Coordinates of C-alpha atoms in Angstrom, one line a residue:
Chain A
X175 CA 9.0 -30.7 -8.6
X176 CA 11.4 -27.8 -8.6
X177 CA 13.0 -25.9 -11.4
X178 CA 12.3 -22.5 -12.7
X179 CA 8.9 -21.1 -13.7
X180 CA 7.8 -17.8 -15.1
X181 CA 4.5 -16.0 -16.0
X182 CA 3.8 -12.5 -17.5
X183 CA 0.5 -10.7 -17.8
X184 CA -0.8 -7.8 -19.7
X185 CA -4.0 -7.2 -17.8
X186 CA -7.3 -8.8 -16.7
X187 CA -10.6 -8.0 -18.4
X188 CA -10.5 -8.1 -22.2
X189 CA -13.0 -7.0 -24.8
X190 CA -14.5 -10.1 -26.3
X191 CA -14.7 -8.2 -29.6
X192 CA -11.0 -7.3 -29.6
X193 CA -9.9 -7.4 -33.2
X194 CA -7.9 -10.5 -34.1
X195 CA -5.0 -8.4 -35.2
X196 CA -4.7 -6.8 -31.7
X197 CA -5.1 -10.2 -30.1
X198 CA -2.1 -11.5 -32.2
X199 CA 0.0 -8.5 -31.3
X200 CA -0.7 -9.0 -27.7
X201 CA 0.3 -12.7 -27.9
X202 CA 3.4 -11.9 -29.8
X203 CA 4.5 -9.3 -27.2
X204 CA 3.8 -11.7 -24.3
X205 CA 5.7 -14.5 -26.1
X206 CA 8.6 -12.3 -26.8
X207 CA 8.8 -11.3 -23.1
X208 CA 8.3 -14.8 -21.9
X209 CA 11.2 -16.0 -24.1
X210 CA 13.5 -13.2 -22.8
X211 CA 12.7 -14.5 -19.3
X212 CA 13.2 -18.1 -20.2
X213 CA 16.7 -17.4 -21.7
X214 CA 17.6 -15.5 -18.6
X215 CA 16.4 -18.3 -16.4
X216 CA 18.4 -20.9 -18.4
X217 CA 21.4 -18.7 -17.9
X218 CA 20.8 -18.9 -14.1
X219 CA 19.8 -15.4 -13.6
X220 CA 18.1 -14.8 -10.3
X221 CA 14.4 -14.3 -10.0
X222 CA 14.7 -10.6 -8.9
X223 CA 16.7 -9.8 -12.1
X224 CA 14.4 -11.7 -14.4
X225 CA 11.1 -10.0 -13.2
X226 CA 12.6 -6.7 -14.2
X227 CA 11.8 -7.8 -17.8
X228 CA 8.6 -5.9 -17.1
X229 CA 10.6 -3.1 -18.7
X230 CA 9.9 -4.6 -22.1
X231 CA 6.2 -4.5 -21.4
X232 CA 6.5 -0.8 -20.3
X233 CA 8.4 0.2 -23.4
X234 CA 6.0 -1.4 -25.8
X235 CA 2.9 0.9 -26.2
X236 CA 0.5 -2.0 -26.4
X237 CA -0.4 -2.4 -22.8
X238 CA -1.2 0.1 -20.0
X239 CA 2.2 0.8 -18.6
X240 CA 5.1 3.0 -19.5
X241 CA 4.4 4.1 -23.0
X242 CA 0.8 3.5 -23.7
X243 CA -0.3 4.3 -20.2
X244 CA -3.9 5.3 -19.5
X245 CA -4.3 9.1 -19.0
X246 CA -5.3 11.1 -15.9
X247 CA -8.3 13.4 -16.0
X248 CA -5.9 16.1 -17.0
X249 CA -4.6 14.2 -20.0
X250 CA -1.2 13.4 -18.4
X251 CA 0.4 10.1 -17.5
X252 CA 1.2 9.1 -13.9
X253 CA 2.8 5.7 -13.7
X254 CA 3.4 3.4 -10.8
X255 CA 5.2 0.1 -10.2
X256 CA 6.4 -2.2 -7.5
X257 CA 8.8 -5.1 -7.2
X258 CA 9.4 -7.6 -4.5
X259 CA 12.2 -10.1 -3.8
X260 CA 10.8 -13.2 -2.0
X261 CA 14.3 -13.6 -0.5
X262 CA 14.1 -11.5 2.6
X263 CA 10.9 -9.9 1.2
X264 CA 12.7 -6.7 0.2
X265 CA 10.6 -4.4 -1.9
X266 CA 10.6 -1.2 -3.8
X267 CA 7.7 0.9 -5.2
X268 CA 7.1 4.2 -7.0
X269 CA 4.0 6.2 -7.8
X270 CA 3.3 9.4 -9.7
X271 CA 6.1 8.9 -12.1
X272 CA 5.9 11.2 -15.1
X273 CA 9.2 11.3 -16.9
X274 CA 10.9 8.1 -16.1
X275 CA 11.0 5.7 -19.0
X276 CA 10.9 2.5 -17.0
X277 CA 9.1 2.8 -13.7
X278 CA 9.8 -0.8 -12.7
X279 CA 13.5 -0.2 -12.8
X280 CA 13.1 2.9 -10.7
X281 CA 11.2 0.8 -8.2
X282 CA 14.1 -1.6 -8.1
X283 CA 16.5 1.3 -7.5
X284 CA 14.3 2.4 -4.6
X285 CA 14.6 -1.1 -3.2
X286 CA 18.4 -1.4 -3.8
X287 CA 19.7 2.1 -3.5
X288 CA 17.5 4.1 -1.2
X289 CA 16.9 3.8 2.6
X290 CA 13.2 3.6 1.8
X291 CA 10.8 1.2 0.1
X292 CA 8.3 3.6 -1.6
X293 CA 8.9 7.0 -3.3
X294 CA 6.3 9.0 -5.1
X295 CA 5.7 12.1 -7.3
X296 CA 8.4 14.8 -7.3
X297 CA 10.4 12.9 -4.7
X298 CA 10.5 9.9 -6.9
X299 CA 11.5 12.0 -9.9
X300 CA 14.2 13.7 -7.9
X301 CA 15.6 10.3 -6.9
X302 CA 15.4 9.2 -10.6
X303 CA 17.6 12.2 -11.6
X304 CA 20.1 11.4 -8.9
X305 CA 20.3 7.8 -10.1
X306 CA 20.8 8.9 -13.7
X307 CA 18.0 6.7 -15.1
X308 CA 16.6 7.4 -18.5
X309 CA 14.1 10.2 -18.5
X310 CA 11.8 11.5 -21.2
X311 CA 9.1 14.1 -21.6
X312 CA 5.6 13.1 -20.3
X313 CA 4.4 13.3 -24.0
X314 CA 6.5 10.2 -24.8
X315 CA 4.1 8.0 -22.9
X316 CA 0.9 9.4 -24.4
X317 CA -0.5 7.5 -27.4
X318 CA -3.3 8.7 -29.8
X319 CA -5.4 5.7 -28.8
X320 CA -5.4 6.7 -25.2
X321 CA -6.2 10.4 -26.0
X322 CA -9.2 9.0 -27.8
X323 CA -10.2 6.8 -24.9
X324 CA -9.9 9.7 -22.4
X325 CA -12.3 11.8 -24.5
X326 CA -14.8 8.9 -24.5
X327 CA -14.4 8.5 -20.8
X328 CA -15.1 12.2 -20.1
X329 CA -18.1 12.0 -22.4
X330 CA -19.4 9.2 -20.3
X331 CA -18.4 11.1 -17.3
X332 CA -17.2 8.1 -15.5
X333 CA -13.9 6.5 -14.6
X334 CA -13.1 4.3 -17.6
X335 CA -11.7 1.0 -16.8
X336 CA -12.4 -0.3 -20.3
X337 CA -15.2 1.0 -22.3
X338 CA -15.0 -2.0 -24.6
X339 CA -16.1 -4.4 -21.9
X340 CA -19.9 -5.0 -21.8
X341 CA -21.5 -5.0 -18.4
X342 CA -22.7 -8.4 -17.3
X343 CA -25.8 -9.7 -18.9
X344 CA -25.8 -7.0 -21.7
X345 CA -25.0 -7.2 -25.3
X346 CA -21.4 -6.5 -26.2
X347 CA -21.5 -3.1 -27.5
X348 CA -19.5 0.0 -26.5
X349 CA -22.5 2.2 -26.1
X350 CA -24.2 -0.3 -23.8
X351 CA -21.2 -0.3 -21.5
X352 CA -20.8 3.4 -21.5
X353 CA -24.5 4.2 -21.0
X354 CA -25.0 1.6 -18.3
X355 CA -22.0 1.8 -16.0
X356 CA -21.8 -0.4 -12.9
X357 CA -21.7 1.1 -9.5
X358 CA -18.5 1.0 -7.5
X359 CA -18.0 2.7 -4.1
X360 CA -21.4 4.1 -4.8
X361 CA -20.2 6.0 -7.9
X362 CA -20.8 5.1 -11.5
X363 CA -17.9 3.0 -13.0
X364 CA -17.8 0.7 -15.9
X365 CA -16.3 -2.8 -15.9
X366 CA -12.8 -2.4 -17.0
X367 CA -9.5 -3.8 -18.1
X368 CA -6.6 -1.5 -17.1
X369 CA -4.1 -3.7 -18.8
X370 CA -1.6 -3.4 -16.0
X371 CA 1.5 -5.6 -16.7
X372 CA 3.4 -7.9 -14.5
X373 CA 5.8 -10.8 -14.1
X374 CA 6.4 -13.4 -11.5
X375 CA 9.4 -15.8 -11.5
X376 CA 10.8 -18.6 -9.5
X377 CA 14.4 -19.3 -10.4
X378 CA 16.3 -22.6 -10.3
X379 CA 17.2 -22.0 -6.7
X380 CA 13.6 -21.7 -5.7
X381 CA 13.7 -18.0 -5.1
X382 CA 10.5 -16.1 -6.0
X383 CA 10.0 -12.5 -7.2
X384 CA 7.2 -10.4 -8.5
X385 CA 6.8 -7.1 -10.4
X386 CA 3.9 -5.0 -11.5
X387 CA 3.6 -1.8 -13.5
X388 CA 0.8 0.4 -14.7
X389 CA -0.4 3.8 -15.9
X390 CA -3.5 3.3 -13.7
X391 CA -7.2 4.1 -14.5
X392 CA -8.3 6.0 -17.6
X393 CA -9.6 9.4 -16.4
X394 CA -8.3 8.9 -12.9
X395 CA -8.0 11.9 -10.5
X396 CA -4.5 13.3 -10.5
X397 CA -2.7 11.8 -7.6
X398 CA -4.7 8.6 -7.6
X399 CA -2.7 5.6 -6.4
X400 CA -3.9 2.1 -7.2
X401 CA -3.0 -1.5 -6.3
X402 CA 0.1 -1.9 -8.5
X403 CA 2.6 -0.2 -6.2
X404 CA 1.0 -1.5 -3.1
X405 CA 2.9 -4.4 -1.5
X406 CA 0.4 -7.0 -0.5
X407 CA -2.3 -5.8 -2.9
X408 CA -0.9 -5.9 -6.5
X409 CA 2.4 -7.4 -5.8
X410 CA 3.8 -9.8 -3.3
X411 CA 6.7 -12.3 -3.0
X412 CA 7.8 -14.4 -0.1
X413 CA 9.5 -17.7 0.6
X414 CA 6.6 -19.7 -0.9
X415 CA 5.4 -17.8 -3.9
X416 CA 5.4 -14.7 -6.1
X417 CA 2.2 -13.0 -7.2
X418 CA 1.2 -10.1 -9.5
X419 CA -2.4 -8.9 -9.8
X420 CA -4.4 -6.9 -12.3
X421 CA -8.0 -5.6 -12.5
X422 CA -10.1 -3.3 -10.4
X423 CA -7.5 -1.7 -8.2
X424 CA -9.8 -0.7 -5.4
X425 CA -11.0 -4.3 -5.1
X426 CA -7.5 -5.7 -5.2
X427 CA -6.5 -3.3 -2.4
X428 CA -9.4 -4.2 -0.2
X429 CA -8.8 -7.9 -0.7
X430 CA -5.0 -7.6 -0.2
X431 CA -5.0 -10.1 -3.0
X432 CA -1.3 -10.8 -3.6
X433 CA -0.6 -11.3 0.1
X434 CA -3.6 -13.5 0.6
X435 CA -2.4 -16.0 -1.9
X436 CA 0.8 -16.4 0.2
X437 CA -1.2 -16.3 3.4
X438 CA -3.5 -19.2 2.5
X439 CA -0.5 -21.2 1.4
X440 CA 1.3 -20.4 4.7
X441 CA -1.5 -20.6 7.1
X442 CA -3.9 -23.1 5.5
X443 CA -1.3 -25.2 3.6
X444 CA -3.0 -24.7 0.3
X445 CA -1.1 -25.4 -2.9
X446 CA -0.4 -22.7 -5.4
X447 CA -3.3 -23.2 -7.8
X448 CA -5.7 -23.9 -4.9
X449 CA -4.6 -20.7 -3.3
X450 CA -5.1 -18.6 -6.5
X451 CA -8.5 -20.1 -7.0
X452 CA -9.5 -19.5 -3.4
X453 CA -8.4 -15.9 -3.4
X454 CA -10.1 -15.1 -6.7
X455 CA -13.3 -16.8 -5.5
X456 CA -13.5 -15.5 -2.0
X457 CA -11.4 -12.3 -1.7
X458 CA -12.9 -10.3 -4.5
X459 CA -16.1 -9.0 -3.2
X460 CA -17.9 -7.3 -6.1
X461 CA -14.6 -6.9 -8.0
X462 CA -13.0 -8.1 -11.2
X463 CA -9.4 -9.1 -11.2
X464 CA -6.8 -11.7 -12.2
X465 CA -3.4 -12.8 -11.1
X466 CA -0.4 -14.8 -12.1
X467 CA 1.7 -16.7 -9.5
X468 CA 4.6 -19.0 -9.1
X469 CA 5.7 -21.2 -6.2
X470 CA 9.1 -22.0 -4.8
X471 CA 8.5 -25.5 -6.0
X472 CA 8.6 -24.5 -9.6
X473 CA 4.8 -24.3 -10.3
X474 CA 3.0 -21.6 -12.2
X475 CA -0.7 -20.7 -11.8
X476 CA -3.1 -18.0 -12.9
X477 CA -6.7 -17.1 -12.1
X478 CA -9.2 -14.4 -13.1
X479 CA -12.9 -13.7 -12.7
X480 CA -13.0 -11.2 -15.5
X481 CA -13.6 -11.9 -19.1
X482 CA -10.1 -12.9 -20.2
X483 CA -6.6 -12.1 -19.1
X484 CA -3.6 -11.5 -21.3
X485 CA -1.0 -14.0 -20.1
X486 CA 1.9 -16.3 -20.9
X487 CA 3.6 -18.8 -18.7
X488 CA 6.3 -21.5 -18.9
X489 CA 8.0 -24.0 -16.6
X490 CA 11.4 -25.7 -16.8
X491 CA 9.9 -29.0 -17.7
X492 CA 8.7 -27.6 -21.1
X493 CA 5.2 -26.4 -20.3
X494 CA 4.3 -23.2 -22.2
X495 CA 1.1 -21.3 -22.7
X496 CA 0.1 -18.0 -24.2
X497 CA -3.5 -17.1 -23.9
X498 CA -6.2 -14.5 -23.5
X499 CA -9.5 -16.3 -22.9
X500 CA -10.7 -18.8 -20.4
Chain B
X577 CA -19.0 -8.8 23.5
X578 CA -19.0 -5.2 24.2
X579 CA -17.3 -2.2 22.8
X580 CA -13.5 -1.6 23.0
X581 CA -11.1 1.1 21.9
X582 CA -7.3 1.3 21.7
X583 CA -5.0 4.0 20.6
X584 CA -1.3 4.6 20.2
X585 CA 1.2 7.5 19.8
X586 CA 4.0 5.4 18.4
X587 CA 6.3 2.5 19.2
X588 CA 10.1 2.7 19.3
X589 CA 13.1 3.1 21.5
X590 CA 11.5 5.2 24.2
X591 CA 14.0 5.6 27.0
X592 CA 12.8 5.0 30.5
X593 CA 15.0 7.9 31.5
X594 CA 12.6 10.2 29.7
X595 CA 12.3 13.2 31.9
X596 CA 8.9 13.9 33.4
X597 CA 8.5 17.1 31.5
X598 CA 8.5 15.1 28.3
X599 CA 6.6 12.0 29.6
X600 CA 3.8 13.7 31.4
X601 CA 2.3 15.7 28.5
X602 CA 2.3 12.6 26.4
X603 CA 0.6 10.5 29.1
X604 CA -1.9 13.2 29.6
X605 CA -2.6 13.3 25.9
X606 CA -3.2 9.6 25.8
X607 CA -5.6 9.7 28.7
X608 CA -7.4 12.7 27.1
X609 CA -7.8 11.0 23.7
X610 CA -8.9 7.8 25.3
X611 CA -11.6 9.7 27.2
X612 CA -12.8 11.4 24.1
X613 CA -13.0 8.0 22.3
X614 CA -14.8 6.3 25.2
X615 CA -17.3 9.2 25.4
X616 CA -18.0 8.9 21.7
X617 CA -18.6 5.2 21.8
X618 CA -20.9 5.5 24.8
X619 CA -22.8 8.2 22.9
X620 CA -23.4 5.7 20.1
X621 CA -21.0 7.2 17.5
X622 CA -19.9 4.7 14.8
X623 CA -16.4 3.1 15.2
X624 CA -15.4 5.1 12.0
X625 CA -16.4 8.3 13.6
X626 CA -14.7 7.4 16.8
X627 CA -11.3 6.5 15.3
X628 CA -11.4 9.6 13.2
X629 CA -12.0 11.9 16.0
X630 CA -9.4 10.3 18.3
X631 CA -6.8 10.5 15.6
X632 CA -7.7 14.1 14.8
X633 CA -7.0 14.9 18.4
X634 CA -3.7 13.1 18.3
X635 CA -2.8 14.9 15.0
X636 CA -3.6 18.3 16.6
X637 CA -1.3 17.5 19.6
X638 CA 2.3 18.6 18.8
X639 CA 3.8 15.9 21.0
X640 CA 3.2 13.1 18.5
X641 CA 4.5 12.6 15.0
X642 CA 1.3 13.3 13.1
X643 CA -0.3 16.6 11.9
X644 CA 1.1 19.3 14.1
X645 CA 4.4 17.9 15.4
X646 CA 5.1 15.9 12.3
X647 CA 8.8 15.1 11.8
X648 CA 10.5 16.9 8.9
X649 CA 11.7 15.6 5.5
X650 CA 15.3 16.2 4.4
X651 CA 14.0 19.5 2.8
X652 CA 12.7 20.7 6.2
X653 CA 9.1 20.3 5.1
X654 CA 6.2 18.1 6.4
X655 CA 4.7 15.4 4.3
X656 CA 1.8 13.8 6.1
X657 CA 0.0 10.6 5.4
X658 CA -3.0 8.8 6.9
X659 CA -5.4 5.9 6.3
X660 CA -8.8 4.8 7.5
X661 CA -10.5 1.4 7.0
X662 CA -14.0 0.1 7.9
X663 CA -14.3 -3.5 8.9
X664 CA -17.6 -4.8 7.6
X665 CA -17.3 -3.4 4.0
X666 CA -13.5 -3.2 4.0
X667 CA -13.9 0.3 2.5
X668 CA -10.8 2.3 2.9
X669 CA -9.2 5.7 2.2
X670 CA -5.6 6.8 2.3
X671 CA -3.6 10.0 1.6
X672 CA 0.1 10.8 1.3
X673 CA 2.3 13.8 0.8
X674 CA 0.0 16.3 2.5
X675 CA 1.6 19.7 3.3
X676 CA -1.3 22.0 4.3
X677 CA -4.1 19.8 5.4
X678 CA -4.8 20.2 9.1
X679 CA -6.2 16.7 9.6
X680 CA -4.9 14.0 7.2
X681 CA -7.1 11.3 8.7
X682 CA -10.2 13.3 7.8
X683 CA -9.0 13.7 4.2
X684 CA -8.4 10.0 4.0
X685 CA -12.0 9.5 5.1
X686 CA -13.2 11.9 2.4
X687 CA -11.2 9.9 -0.3
X688 CA -13.1 6.8 0.9
X689 CA -16.5 8.5 0.9
X690 CA -16.4 11.0 -1.9
X691 CA -14.2 9.5 -4.6
X692 CA -14.2 6.3 -6.6
X693 CA -10.6 5.8 -5.5
X694 CA -8.9 4.6 -2.3
X695 CA -5.7 6.5 -2.3
X696 CA -4.7 10.0 -3.3
X697 CA -1.2 11.5 -3.0
X698 CA 0.7 14.7 -3.1
X699 CA -0.6 17.5 -5.4
X700 CA -3.6 15.5 -6.3
X701 CA -4.5 15.0 -2.7
X702 CA -4.0 18.7 -1.9
X703 CA -6.1 19.7 -4.8
X704 CA -8.9 17.3 -3.6
X705 CA -8.6 18.8 -0.1
X706 CA -9.3 22.3 -1.6
X707 CA -12.2 21.0 -3.6
X708 CA -13.6 19.5 -0.4
X709 CA -13.1 22.6 1.6
X710 CA -11.2 20.9 4.4
X711 CA -9.3 23.0 6.8
X712 CA -5.8 23.8 5.5
X713 CA -3.1 25.8 7.1
X714 CA 0.2 27.2 6.1
X715 CA 2.8 24.4 6.5
X716 CA 4.5 26.4 9.2
X717 CA 1.6 25.4 11.5
X718 CA 2.8 21.8 11.5
X719 CA 6.5 22.5 12.2
X720 CA 7.6 22.6 15.8
X721 CA 11.0 23.9 17.0
X722 CA 11.7 20.4 18.4
X723 CA 11.4 18.9 15.0
X724 CA 13.5 21.5 13.4
X725 CA 16.2 20.7 15.9
X726 CA 15.7 17.0 15.4
X727 CA 16.2 17.4 11.7
X728 CA 19.4 19.5 12.2
X729 CA 20.8 16.7 14.4
X730 CA 19.8 14.0 11.9
X731 CA 21.6 15.9 9.2
X732 CA 24.6 16.3 11.3
X733 CA 24.6 12.6 12.1
X734 CA 23.9 12.2 8.4
X735 CA 21.3 9.6 8.8
X736 CA 17.5 9.0 9.0
X737 CA 16.4 8.8 12.6
X738 CA 14.3 6.0 14.0
X739 CA 13.2 7.4 17.2
X740 CA 12.0 11.0 17.2
X741 CA 11.4 11.1 21.0
X742 CA 15.0 11.4 21.9
X743 CA 17.9 13.5 20.6
X744 CA 20.3 11.8 18.2
X745 CA 22.8 9.7 20.1
X746 CA 26.4 9.5 19.2
X747 CA 27.4 6.8 16.8
X748 CA 28.6 4.4 19.4
X749 CA 25.4 4.6 21.3
X750 CA 23.5 4.2 18.2
X751 CA 24.9 0.7 17.5
X752 CA 23.6 -0.5 20.8
X753 CA 20.0 0.7 20.2
X754 CA 17.7 -0.7 17.6
X755 CA 19.9 -0.4 14.5
X756 CA 18.8 1.1 11.3
X757 CA 19.8 -1.0 8.3
X758 CA 18.0 0.9 5.5
X759 CA 16.8 3.8 7.5
X760 CA 13.2 3.1 6.6
X761 CA 11.8 3.1 10.1
X762 CA 8.7 4.9 11.3
X763 CA 7.9 5.7 14.9
X764 CA 5.6 8.2 16.5
X765 CA 2.8 7.3 14.1
X766 CA -0.6 7.7 15.8
X767 CA -3.5 5.4 15.5
X768 CA -6.8 4.2 16.9
X769 CA -9.0 1.1 16.5
X770 CA -12.5 0.7 17.8
X771 CA -15.3 -1.8 17.9
X772 CA -18.9 -1.1 19.1
X773 CA -21.2 -3.5 20.9
X774 CA -22.6 -4.8 17.6
X775 CA -19.1 -5.8 16.5
X776 CA -18.6 -3.1 13.9
X777 CA -14.9 -2.3 13.5
X778 CA -12.7 0.5 12.2
X779 CA -9.0 1.5 12.2
X780 CA -7.2 4.8 11.5
X781 CA -3.5 5.7 11.4
X782 CA -1.7 9.0 10.7
X783 CA 1.9 10.1 10.6
X784 CA 4.5 12.6 9.5
X785 CA 6.8 9.7 8.7
X786 CA 10.6 9.6 9.3
X787 CA 12.9 12.3 10.4
X788 CA 15.1 13.4 7.4
X789 CA 13.2 11.1 5.0
X790 CA 13.6 11.7 1.3
X791 CA 10.9 13.9 -0.1
X792 CA 8.2 11.6 -1.6
X793 CA 8.9 8.8 0.8
X794 CA 5.8 6.8 1.7
X795 CA 5.8 4.5 4.7
X796 CA 3.5 1.8 6.0
X797 CA 0.7 4.0 7.4
X798 CA -1.3 4.4 4.1
X799 CA -0.6 0.9 2.9
X800 CA -3.8 -1.2 3.4
X801 CA -2.7 -4.4 5.1
X802 CA 0.5 -3.0 6.4
X803 CA 0.0 -0.1 8.9
X804 CA -3.8 -0.1 8.8
X805 CA -6.3 -2.9 8.3
X806 CA -9.9 -3.8 9.3
X807 CA -12.2 -6.6 8.3
X808 CA -15.2 -8.2 10.0
X809 CA -12.9 -9.9 12.6
X810 CA -10.6 -7.2 13.8
X811 CA -9.1 -3.8 13.3
X812 CA -5.4 -3.0 13.5
X813 CA -3.2 0.1 13.6
X814 CA 0.6 -0.5 13.5
X815 CA 3.6 1.6 14.2
X816 CA 7.4 1.2 14.1
X817 CA 9.8 0.6 11.2
X818 CA 7.9 1.2 8.0
X819 CA 9.9 -1.2 5.9
X820 CA 9.4 -4.1 8.4
X821 CA 5.7 -3.4 8.7
X822 CA 5.2 -3.4 4.9
X823 CA 7.2 -6.6 4.2
X824 CA 5.4 -8.4 7.1
X825 CA 2.0 -7.1 6.0
X826 CA 1.4 -6.6 9.7
X827 CA -2.2 -5.5 9.7
X828 CA -3.4 -8.1 7.2
X829 CA -1.5 -10.9 8.9
X830 CA -3.1 -10.4 12.3
X831 CA -6.5 -10.8 10.6
X832 CA -5.3 -13.7 8.4
X833 CA -4.0 -15.7 11.4
X834 CA -7.4 -15.3 13.0
X835 CA -9.2 -16.2 9.9
X836 CA -7.0 -19.0 8.4
X837 CA -5.6 -20.5 11.6
X838 CA -8.3 -19.7 14.0
X839 CA -6.0 -17.9 16.4
X840 CA -7.5 -15.5 19.0
X841 CA -6.8 -11.8 18.5
X842 CA -4.2 -11.8 21.3
X843 CA -2.4 -14.8 20.0
X844 CA -2.5 -13.6 16.4
X845 CA -1.1 -10.2 17.3
X846 CA 1.5 -11.6 19.6
X847 CA 2.7 -13.9 16.8
X848 CA 3.0 -11.2 14.2
X849 CA 4.8 -8.9 16.6
X850 CA 7.0 -11.7 18.1
X851 CA 7.8 -13.8 15.0
X852 CA 7.2 -11.8 11.8
X853 CA 9.3 -8.7 12.3
X854 CA 12.7 -8.1 13.9
X855 CA 13.0 -7.0 17.5
X856 CA 12.7 -3.3 17.8
X857 CA 10.6 -2.7 14.7
X858 CA 6.9 -3.0 15.4
X859 CA 4.0 -2.4 17.8
X860 CA 0.3 -2.4 17.2
X861 CA -3.1 -1.9 18.8
X862 CA -5.9 -4.1 17.8
X863 CA -9.5 -4.9 18.7
X864 CA -11.7 -7.8 17.7
X865 CA -15.4 -8.0 16.8
X866 CA -16.2 -9.6 20.2
X867 CA -14.7 -6.7 22.1
X868 CA -11.2 -7.9 22.9
X869 CA -8.2 -5.6 22.8
X870 CA -4.5 -6.2 22.6
X871 CA -1.5 -3.8 22.4
X872 CA 1.7 -5.8 21.8
X873 CA 5.1 -4.3 20.8
X874 CA 8.6 -5.6 20.3
X875 CA 10.2 -2.2 20.8
X876 CA 11.4 -0.7 24.0
X877 CA 8.1 1.2 24.4
X878 CA 4.9 2.2 22.8
X879 CA 2.7 5.1 23.8
X880 CA -0.7 3.5 24.2
X881 CA -4.1 3.5 25.9
X882 CA -7.2 1.3 25.8
X883 CA -10.6 0.8 27.4
X884 CA -13.3 -1.8 27.2
X885 CA -17.0 -1.8 28.1
X886 CA -16.5 -3.8 31.2
X887 CA -14.6 -0.9 32.7
X888 CA -11.0 -2.0 32.0
X889 CA -8.6 0.8 31.1
X890 CA -4.9 1.0 30.6
X891 CA -2.4 3.8 29.7
X892 CA 1.2 2.9 29.2
X893 CA 4.5 3.5 27.6
X894 CA 6.8 0.6 28.5
X895 CA 6.3 -3.1 29.0
X896 CA 4.3 -3.7 32.2

């Protein structure tokens, strides 16, 4: 046991009819990011530095973070992210970011350079200016694909998690999903795949870290904050493990998913994979989500109860996997 | 079994030398809010209703750092946040960055009940408030002369202040009291937890945050599992240094210890407060499904009050 390990994800809940070309693109992006992380780990970079590679996932428009983020009901982008260093459990988070090219790096600056651990909206933007991070117009983050998706979501008059995912027990067709949304919090909502991105790392010193970044829900209310910037929900890292979650934000928050993985390890002595399985099985009441996790012992694990999760992982002893489906 | 209720007006470095003219109104407020809560439980109101109305009362009271009487940001404005959570369904609602909403806790409840989301912040939250027709006031309503003075002193001392109940001490004295590594501390939060005689639980927390905080700073109060948490076993509302409460996931951990290690409410809460956060950083109030109550803190003091169905009541500030 021991040694480094790394995992990255591009979201839980994937359209079974996703065109092969897009599946390949996703796998290539995940592989590229994984390899970046692996070289950094081989050069003995610390876990907290390595997880910041989420920047690469933000910059690429493929997934729902940074460029390529889902749009609010107003057609704008509001991004959020969080990062946690298992060493000392320091953390940083941002929400409502509209002009900062890499929200995860801003979250890191909140952790390292501010007296606080979470900044949002114009306060976060102000801090970004002071820190001199790269800033762009909100348009930069908006892709044609997502403008189209938003229109569809509004037509369905529902929060769109992912219109391409069929509801359970129905034929896979877009219209079926849109016409027959599931209920969530008593309001109509479709099963979704928000394609949040994340990374978890344990370095060769056994230090864990986690990072998560997202544009949030398609057609969300302006000002809506999800699980990604919420320590204990979408992101957590402690002495024993690092966890990043993705899926139905509200369910992840209620289940305090990321913290629970660590809590069952700490308080019930479960191993990493057992803990992940336990949390996915027992902590997601009526919700769909997935997660990646690493342990201080150099293990990597993932779990999801959705249809598919974009993921890639590797450990120092040579194990490597890039996958989408079960 | 039986009902129980507990509320707090903030944990921190509360000096025993606090003069009566500062102490008495706060004690009276705690008693008053406790009575309101007890009457509501006895009248059969749900725990969610009870925690909301008690926290509303605390928000309206200018002596506590929530609603009116909120501490000020570095810009001299108020940015309020709050959270509610219901134990049996784990439904929750949270808001941050409010500037005109009279009762943040009630808006948090509306987020939970009237939107598909859990958490709304800043402009989006204010917009939602207007759509819902909740009571809004000019931000000057929330600003008290005491807090204007406090901010002035904080700026002069050029730091973020941990304890809003006392004037800024000189630097030498500061080093003796609970020190402030990253300035991300939170005291004077208000909160309430309640359980009815059927074991239904709810928690609510509300705050103005830290004196001289950066605009946009969010603390532990609206973070589910940190400052506020409820499930079918217990309900918790925490107060103290925001950073410490977030990284120790205080609310969730009390419940997790009960669930995963079988600890009692009292032992779980004592463990979290005693072992999971540095001295001087956290206090909490908690009730369990079977009617127990506990109010531990590792700070100098915590404004608090509780009552249980068997007639026990307690109002306190320092360790007894």
